[in-house]
Amino acid sequence: MSTVDTSLPAAGGPALPQERTAATVPGPRSAELARRRAAALPAGLTSASQMYAHAAGGGVIVDVDGRSHIDFGSGIAVTTVGNAAPRVVERMTEQMARFTHTCFLATPYEGYLEVAERLNALAPGDHDKRTALFSTGAEAVENAVKYARIATGRSAVVVFDHAFHGRSQLTMTMTAKNQPYKEGFGPFSPEVHRTPMAYPYRWPSGPANAADEAFARFALLVDSQIGASNTAAVVVEPIQGEGGFIVPAPGFLRRVADFCTERGIVFVADEVQSGIARTGTWFACEHEGIVPDLITTAKGLAGGMPLAAVTGRADIMDAAHPGGIGGTYAGNPVACAAALGVFETVEAEGLLARATAIGDVLTTELATFDDPAGIIGEIRGRGAMIAVELVAGAGDSTPNPAAVAEIVRYAHARGLFVLTAGTYGNVLRFLPPLSISDALLHDGIGVLRDAFAALAR
Ligand code: PMP
C-alpha cells in the first residue's frame, strides 16, 4: 500500500473545503514523488502540474501536501459533473459490489444498454439511433471511421487543420499537430486528408470570409481531389479542443454537414472534448443545429471512468458484421454505472444551465482584464469551455506562447490550476467543473486578472 497521509481529507467530492491555498508547488511530498517518478516513468510522459493529487471535488484539487487548488481543468474536460460526484460514486459503488467486469462480448449486462439508450435519446435528430461503447476517445474515433468505411465501402477520411482526434495510429494521423503528437512516430495511416478549418481569428482574408472560403477549399478537396465516391467520412470537432477552442465560423459546419449528406459521406462530430453538457447543451453541435450521422463522446461521459461511445444512425452502425466491433473493456460495467450517475447529476443539478452561466461569467470577466499591450487576441468558446488566445500585441497576431507559459506559472504557484492549448501553444483554456461554486470561480478569475497585471508590469 502507498502511504496516505491520514491528516489529509479521507474523502473527496463536494464535502471538501471549497477554498484555495495560495502556496508554492511542488510542496515537499509532491517533490518527493517527482523524484520517484523520474526513476520509474519514461521521460516522454509529462504532466501539466507539479502537484500530486490527494483528493478532489466541487471546484478544488487537494494535493498530497494538503494544499487546495482551484480546478479550471476538470482532468482535461472529464470531471464535468465534479470530481467524485456523489451520484457517480454511489452508482459505481453499488456496481462494484456486484461485479466489476464480465466483458460485454462474453456476458452482457443492463447498464451498457441503459447508457446506449440514454445517448440515443439525447443525441440530436429523431432518426433511429444505435450506440456502441468503448474505453477511450481515440478508440471511439477509430471505430467511427470503421463504421463509416464499412457502411459506405469507401476509404478516405477528411479532417481539418488544428484537429485533435487521439494518439493511436489512425487518430494520431488524423490529429493535425506534429510536435508533440506525431514527431518521429510515423509512418502514418493512409487515406487521411486535411483541409483548412474556418478559424475566424486567423483566417487570412478576415473572419467574415472564413466560412465561405474554408468551405470552398473543403469542397474542392473532396469533389476534385479525393472524389466523393471515395470519401467515407468527414470528422470534425464542433469546437476544436486541443487546437485552442476554435469555434468554426457560423454556418461552416452546417454547409459541411449538408455537403456530406448530398454525397453519402458520413459526417462525424468528434465531441470527445465538447460533448456531455460542457458547452451548455448535451452536444456542442446543437449550437449550430447540426444533426451528425455519428457522434463520438468520451471524457465527460463517465466522470473520469474510461468510457467512450459512438452514437449514430442505425443504418450506419448496423453495417458492421458480428464480431467486427468491440473490446475487452469496452463499456465496462463500473464505467457504465458512472455514466448513468453523470446523466442523473446533469439533470438533477441543472448543469446545462450552469455551464452556460459559468461561460457567461468567464467571458464577461475576461473582457474586463487590463491589457495595455493588447496581448489578448481573442476570447472565445461556449459554456464552460472558454479560451483566451494570446498574441504579440495590438495589431500583431503573432502567437505568444511565452505569455501563456508565464500566466500558467503564476496561476499554478497561487493555487489555480489551468491548462493550455493551441497549435502554437498560445491559448489558455478554461474547463472548470460545473460543480464549482461562484465564489471559487470568481477567485480563480481574480488570480488570472492578477497574472495578466503582473505580466503587464
Ligand atoms: N478527440 C478529441 C476531440 C479529444 O479532445 C481527445 C482527447 N483530448 C481525443 C479525441 C482522444 O481521447 P483519448 O485521450 O481519451 O483517447
XYZ file of C-alpha atoms and ligand atoms in Angstrom:
473
model
C 0.000 0.000 0.000
C 1.113 3.518 -0.658
C 1.407 5.764 2.345
C -1.607 8.052 2.576
C -1.239 10.949 4.976
C -4.076 10.454 7.453
C -4.054 14.138 8.353
C -5.418 14.892 4.862
C -9.127 14.577 3.944
C -10.225 10.952 3.735
C -12.822 11.616 1.017
C -13.211 13.891 -1.977
C -16.308 15.223 -3.683
C -18.259 18.303 -2.672
C -17.539 17.664 1.042
C -14.006 19.019 0.601
C -13.475 22.565 1.889
C -14.053 24.785 -1.139
C -11.073 27.061 -0.747
C -7.776 27.997 -2.360
C -4.457 27.775 -0.575
C -2.019 30.183 -2.154
C 1.211 28.263 -1.725
C 4.071 27.352 -3.985
C 4.051 23.998 -5.691
C 5.507 21.498 -5.514
C 5.300 21.052 -1.767
C 7.743 18.619 -0.115
C 5.631 15.485 -0.599
C 4.926 16.300 -4.271
C 8.654 16.948 -4.761
C 9.461 13.561 -3.249
C 7.003 11.856 -5.624
C 8.573 13.748 -8.549
C 11.929 12.187 -7.632
C 10.414 8.698 -7.554
C 8.700 9.403 -10.841
C 11.979 10.308 -12.553
C 13.345 6.862 -11.697
C 10.172 4.921 -12.577
C 8.476 6.603 -15.541
C 9.701 7.311 -19.084
C 10.729 10.913 -19.774
C 8.151 11.444 -22.514
C 5.244 11.134 -20.067
C 4.618 14.636 -18.805
C 2.096 16.337 -16.516
C 0.863 19.916 -16.677
C 1.031 20.303 -12.902
C 3.775 19.699 -10.359
C 1.313 18.807 -7.610
C 0.299 15.230 -6.902
C -3.411 14.826 -6.206
C -4.747 13.550 -2.905
C -8.488 14.328 -3.173
C -10.728 16.395 -5.428
C -14.316 17.590 -5.663
C -16.595 20.569 -6.069
C -14.150 23.033 -7.577
C -10.882 22.007 -5.906
C -7.992 19.563 -6.059
C -6.235 18.967 -2.735
C -2.621 17.916 -3.214
C -0.541 15.478 -1.160
C 0.852 18.414 0.816
C -2.675 19.413 1.861
C -2.819 22.472 -0.367
C -6.093 23.223 -2.065
C -6.071 24.318 -5.717
C -8.951 25.716 -7.760
C -9.608 23.370 -10.658
C -10.036 25.055 -14.035
C -9.128 21.877 -15.927
C -11.525 19.070 -14.865
C -8.864 16.481 -15.710
C -8.956 17.793 -19.302
C -12.730 18.187 -19.647
C -13.577 14.932 -17.873
C -14.978 15.649 -14.410
C -17.663 17.934 -15.796
C -20.157 16.981 -13.056
C -17.444 17.358 -10.416
C -14.780 15.004 -9.159
C -16.077 12.107 -7.057
C -19.611 13.442 -7.676
C -21.970 11.768 -5.162
C -24.376 10.161 -7.663
C -21.450 8.858 -9.716
C -19.710 7.395 -6.662
C -22.959 5.879 -5.382
C -23.759 4.176 -8.695
C -20.185 2.927 -9.077
C -20.033 1.624 -5.510
C -23.255 -0.304 -5.953
C -21.997 -1.776 -9.240
C -18.528 -2.619 -7.898
C -20.032 -4.583 -5.050
C -21.985 -6.777 -7.524
C -19.423 -7.278 -10.312
C -16.572 -5.287 -11.820
C -16.310 -6.995 -15.200
C -17.758 -9.775 -17.253
C -16.827 -8.390 -20.708
C -19.865 -7.305 -22.699
C -18.648 -9.541 -25.556
C -18.882 -12.508 -23.184
C -21.737 -11.889 -20.742
C -23.821 -8.748 -21.322
C -25.387 -6.571 -18.607
C -28.153 -3.967 -18.388
C -26.012 -0.909 -17.542
C -24.479 -0.932 -21.029
C -27.955 -0.899 -22.591
C -29.081 1.950 -20.335
C -26.123 4.122 -21.330
C -26.773 3.381 -25.008
C -30.480 4.182 -24.641
C -29.708 7.466 -22.889
C -27.195 8.536 -25.563
C -29.552 7.534 -28.387
C -32.290 9.668 -26.832
C -30.018 12.651 -26.100
C -28.169 12.833 -29.436
C -29.648 15.293 -31.955
C -32.102 14.004 -34.565
C -35.252 11.901 -34.278
C -33.989 9.132 -36.568
C -33.321 5.578 -35.404
C -30.005 5.515 -33.487
C -27.594 2.979 -32.044
C -24.686 3.350 -29.609
C -21.559 1.219 -29.196
C -19.318 1.761 -26.168
C -15.534 1.866 -25.953
C -12.931 2.942 -23.394
C -11.104 5.987 -24.779
C -11.771 8.903 -27.070
C -9.239 7.663 -29.611
C -10.940 4.275 -29.673
C -14.315 5.893 -30.293
C -12.929 7.932 -33.198
C -11.215 4.850 -34.680
C -14.474 2.952 -34.508
C -16.480 5.795 -36.014
C -14.130 5.562 -39.005
C -14.564 1.780 -39.119
C -18.352 2.188 -39.178
C -18.156 4.853 -41.877
C -15.883 2.699 -44.043
C -17.929 -0.469 -43.780
C -21.206 1.390 -44.334
C -20.010 3.305 -47.405
C -17.490 0.882 -48.887
C -15.161 3.893 -49.240
C -11.848 4.554 -47.521
C -10.889 8.256 -47.470
C -11.242 10.305 -44.292
C -11.241 14.117 -44.285
C -10.080 16.062 -41.236
C -9.198 19.683 -40.508
C -6.279 21.895 -39.595
C -5.874 22.228 -35.790
C -7.739 18.945 -35.213
C -7.009 16.573 -32.356
C -8.520 13.108 -32.514
C -6.191 10.940 -30.387
C -2.828 9.244 -30.119
C -3.433 5.813 -31.703
C -2.038 5.097 -35.161
C -5.113 6.256 -37.111
C -6.173 9.064 -34.774
C -2.603 10.379 -34.452
C -2.628 10.607 -38.241
C -5.946 12.471 -38.082
C -4.505 14.872 -35.481
C -3.029 17.978 -37.081
C -0.176 18.996 -34.830
C 3.203 17.351 -35.390
C 5.018 18.274 -32.183
C 4.496 16.554 -29.762
C 1.844 14.160 -31.118
C 3.401 12.828 -34.317
C 7.092 13.705 -34.402
C 9.082 10.517 -35.004
C 6.057 8.216 -34.658
C 5.405 7.639 -38.359
C 4.711 6.130 -40.826
C 1.107 7.263 -40.599
C -2.187 5.766 -41.766
C -3.099 6.139 -45.432
C -6.229 7.853 -46.777
C -6.345 10.747 -44.302
C -6.761 14.146 -45.998
C -6.637 17.560 -44.364
C -8.343 20.840 -45.208
C -8.376 24.287 -43.527
C -10.689 24.927 -40.570
C -12.846 28.042 -40.766
C -10.884 29.638 -37.903
C -12.242 33.177 -37.832
C -9.476 34.816 -35.800
C -6.689 33.601 -38.088
C -8.460 33.438 -41.449
C -6.074 35.150 -43.907
C -8.674 37.335 -45.661
C -10.552 38.135 -42.448
C -13.165 36.448 -40.253
C -16.096 37.406 -42.497
C -14.693 35.236 -45.305
C -13.760 32.221 -43.197
C -16.922 30.147 -43.682
C -17.185 30.667 -47.458
C -13.518 30.248 -48.284
C -12.899 27.294 -45.958
C -15.985 25.580 -47.353
C -14.777 26.145 -50.922
C -11.398 24.595 -50.067
C -13.120 21.634 -48.413
C -15.482 21.068 -51.341
C -12.596 21.262 -53.803
C -10.609 18.685 -51.848
C -13.487 16.207 -51.716
C -15.018 16.704 -55.162
C -11.961 17.188 -57.312
C -9.005 15.696 -55.469
C -10.238 12.699 -53.465
C -13.593 12.133 -55.172
C -16.768 11.997 -53.123
C -17.275 8.391 -54.223
C -14.039 7.526 -52.396
C -14.786 9.540 -49.249
C -16.103 7.558 -46.291
C -16.147 10.208 -43.586
C -15.558 13.800 -42.627
C -14.533 14.014 -38.969
C -14.726 17.376 -37.220
C -14.773 18.731 -33.668
C -17.714 21.176 -33.388
C -15.423 23.213 -31.139
C -11.798 22.240 -31.626
C -10.378 21.297 -28.233
C -6.608 20.836 -28.233
C -6.491 23.177 -31.226
C -7.429 26.037 -28.901
C -11.232 26.046 -28.514
C -11.678 27.224 -32.068
C -15.362 27.804 -32.755
C -15.827 27.360 -36.521
C -17.202 30.391 -38.356
C -21.022 30.423 -38.175
C -22.624 28.316 -40.891
C -19.450 26.447 -41.801
C -20.340 23.188 -40.057
C -23.850 23.292 -41.458
C -22.556 23.563 -45.002
C -20.070 20.754 -44.480
C -22.787 18.538 -42.987
C -25.206 19.252 -45.872
C -22.449 18.600 -48.409
C -21.788 15.213 -46.779
C -25.479 14.292 -46.807
C -25.768 15.136 -50.516
C -22.833 12.852 -51.335
C -23.432 9.952 -48.959
C -20.376 10.819 -46.850
C -20.639 10.043 -43.135
C -20.451 13.271 -41.124
C -18.799 12.515 -37.778
C -18.860 15.055 -34.946
C -15.977 14.337 -32.582
C -17.474 15.563 -29.309
C -14.955 13.807 -27.091
C -13.987 17.162 -25.544
C -17.032 19.352 -26.297
C -19.785 16.841 -25.508
C -21.856 15.880 -22.431
C -23.008 19.224 -21.017
C -19.679 21.014 -21.342
C -20.919 23.822 -23.574
C -24.395 24.286 -22.067
C -26.024 21.670 -24.305
C -25.549 17.923 -24.271
C -23.596 18.192 -27.529
C -21.811 21.245 -28.943
C -23.200 20.542 -32.421
C -26.630 21.559 -31.107
C -25.462 25.200 -31.083
C -25.235 25.003 -34.864
C -28.406 22.969 -35.319
C -26.378 20.138 -36.862
C -27.538 16.515 -36.841
C -24.369 14.425 -37.329
C -24.512 10.922 -38.747
C -22.201 9.746 -35.957
C -21.098 11.419 -32.718
C -18.116 10.341 -30.625
C -18.095 11.060 -26.890
C -15.751 10.142 -24.015
C -14.190 12.425 -21.338
C -17.253 13.969 -19.628
C -19.355 10.869 -20.260
C -18.428 8.912 -17.138
C -16.984 11.341 -14.603
C -13.442 10.032 -15.003
C -14.071 6.361 -15.639
C -12.735 5.198 -19.021
C -15.839 5.142 -21.188
C -16.391 6.333 -24.741
C -19.178 5.994 -27.258
C -20.099 6.128 -30.908
C -23.733 7.149 -31.290
C -25.425 7.484 -34.627
C -27.635 6.425 -37.460
C -28.802 2.840 -37.124
C -28.206 2.059 -40.814
C -24.521 3.038 -40.491
C -23.941 1.341 -37.141
C -25.721 -1.852 -38.226
C -23.437 -2.172 -41.253
C -20.598 -3.750 -39.262
C -20.628 -7.551 -39.209
C -20.922 -9.583 -35.976
C -17.655 -9.579 -34.036
C -16.174 -6.712 -36.054
C -16.506 -4.175 -33.265
C -15.810 -4.382 -29.543
C -13.065 -4.684 -26.947
C -12.339 -6.493 -23.697
C -13.007 -3.476 -21.504
C -15.305 -1.567 -23.855
C -18.400 -0.478 -21.929
C -17.076 -1.695 -18.577
C -19.963 -2.053 -16.083
C -18.469 0.260 -13.440
C -17.840 2.899 -16.116
C -21.446 2.470 -17.339
C -22.717 2.936 -13.778
C -20.629 6.119 -13.560
C -22.147 7.408 -16.825
C -25.667 6.831 -15.506
C -24.643 8.857 -12.458
C -23.390 11.613 -14.777
C -26.697 11.796 -16.701
C -28.596 11.941 -13.399
C -26.340 14.645 -11.985
C -26.604 16.855 -15.067
C -30.385 16.653 -14.901
C -30.871 16.854 -11.118
C -28.466 19.774 -10.713
C -29.424 21.715 -13.836
C -25.873 21.588 -15.130
C -26.634 22.580 -18.729
C -27.731 25.985 -17.465
C -24.798 26.025 -15.047
C -22.334 25.526 -17.934
C -23.864 28.474 -19.759
C -23.711 30.635 -16.624
C -20.053 29.738 -15.999
C -19.238 30.635 -19.594
C -21.000 33.984 -19.241
C -19.040 34.832 -16.083
C -15.734 33.802 -17.667
C -16.214 35.707 -20.919
C -17.601 38.814 -19.219
C -14.821 38.958 -16.641
C -12.001 38.135 -19.050
C -13.144 41.010 -21.266
C -12.551 43.445 -18.384
C -8.904 42.454 -17.851
C -6.423 45.260 -18.046
C -4.408 44.562 -21.219
C -2.385 47.659 -22.101
C -0.181 45.824 -24.644
C -3.118 44.163 -26.387
C -1.857 40.595 -25.934
C -5.393 39.225 -25.626
C -6.063 38.369 -29.257
C -9.407 36.680 -28.752
C -11.692 35.352 -26.008
C -13.850 32.530 -27.364
C -15.676 29.313 -26.662
C -19.069 28.196 -25.467
C -20.392 27.403 -21.998
C -17.744 26.139 -19.612
C -15.289 25.716 -22.500
C -13.676 29.136 -22.782
C -10.244 30.111 -24.037
C -8.053 33.158 -24.447
C -5.634 33.325 -27.363
C -2.545 35.395 -26.600
C -0.634 37.285 -29.275
C 2.411 39.560 -29.517
C 0.405 42.759 -29.053
C -2.185 45.097 -30.504
C -2.199 44.749 -34.292
C 0.298 41.866 -34.237
C -1.328 38.430 -34.068
C 1.968 36.527 -33.839
C 1.289 33.728 -31.319
C 2.622 34.434 -27.832
C 3.261 31.082 -26.112
C 5.735 32.744 -23.730
C 2.985 34.883 -22.190
C 0.797 31.790 -21.800
C 3.620 29.928 -20.038
C 4.159 32.890 -17.715
C 0.474 33.123 -16.783
C 0.273 29.384 -16.166
C 3.346 29.530 -13.923
C 1.853 32.453 -11.990
C -1.546 30.755 -11.591
C -0.179 27.356 -10.557
C 2.005 28.984 -7.915
C -1.073 30.640 -6.405
C -3.341 27.652 -6.297
C -5.193 27.963 -9.614
C -4.817 25.012 -11.948
C -5.184 25.930 -15.641
C -4.358 24.168 -18.916
C -3.029 25.400 -22.231
C -3.943 24.507 -25.816
C -3.472 25.648 -29.374
C -1.464 24.685 -32.411
C 1.022 27.399 -31.412
C 0.774 26.762 -27.640
C -0.587 30.285 -27.195
C -4.030 29.542 -25.788
C -5.153 29.428 -22.154
C -8.151 27.139 -21.842
C -10.631 27.070 -19.008
C -12.665 23.923 -18.310
C -13.950 24.264 -14.751
C -16.113 21.506 -13.319
C -19.763 22.550 -13.382
C -19.818 21.866 -9.637
C -17.536 24.839 -8.957
C -19.029 27.499 -6.669
C -19.436 31.091 -7.822
C -17.019 32.154 -5.086
C -14.249 29.855 -6.342
C -14.945 30.748 -9.966
C -14.504 34.438 -9.190
C -11.477 33.749 -7.001
C -9.855 31.837 -9.867
C -10.632 34.608 -12.320
C -9.093 37.052 -9.819
C -5.838 35.069 -9.923
C -5.873 35.288 -13.713
C -6.544 39.020 -13.550
C -3.517 39.417 -11.258
C -1.444 37.247 -13.591
C -2.212 39.497 -16.571
C -1.473 42.569 -14.470
C 1.870 41.107 -13.348
C 2.727 40.362 -16.973
C 1.952 43.940 -17.987
C 4.353 45.362 -15.383
N -10.948 13.637 -29.724
C -10.910 14.817 -29.102
C -11.709 15.968 -29.664
C -10.141 14.999 -27.949
O -10.094 16.194 -27.343
C -9.418 13.890 -27.433
C -8.585 13.995 -26.174
N -8.024 15.211 -25.905
C -9.494 12.672 -28.123
C -10.272 12.582 -29.249
C -8.762 11.453 -27.625
O -9.301 10.994 -26.431
P -8.490 9.973 -25.508
O -7.337 10.740 -24.926
O -9.486 9.541 -24.480
O -8.052 8.869 -26.377
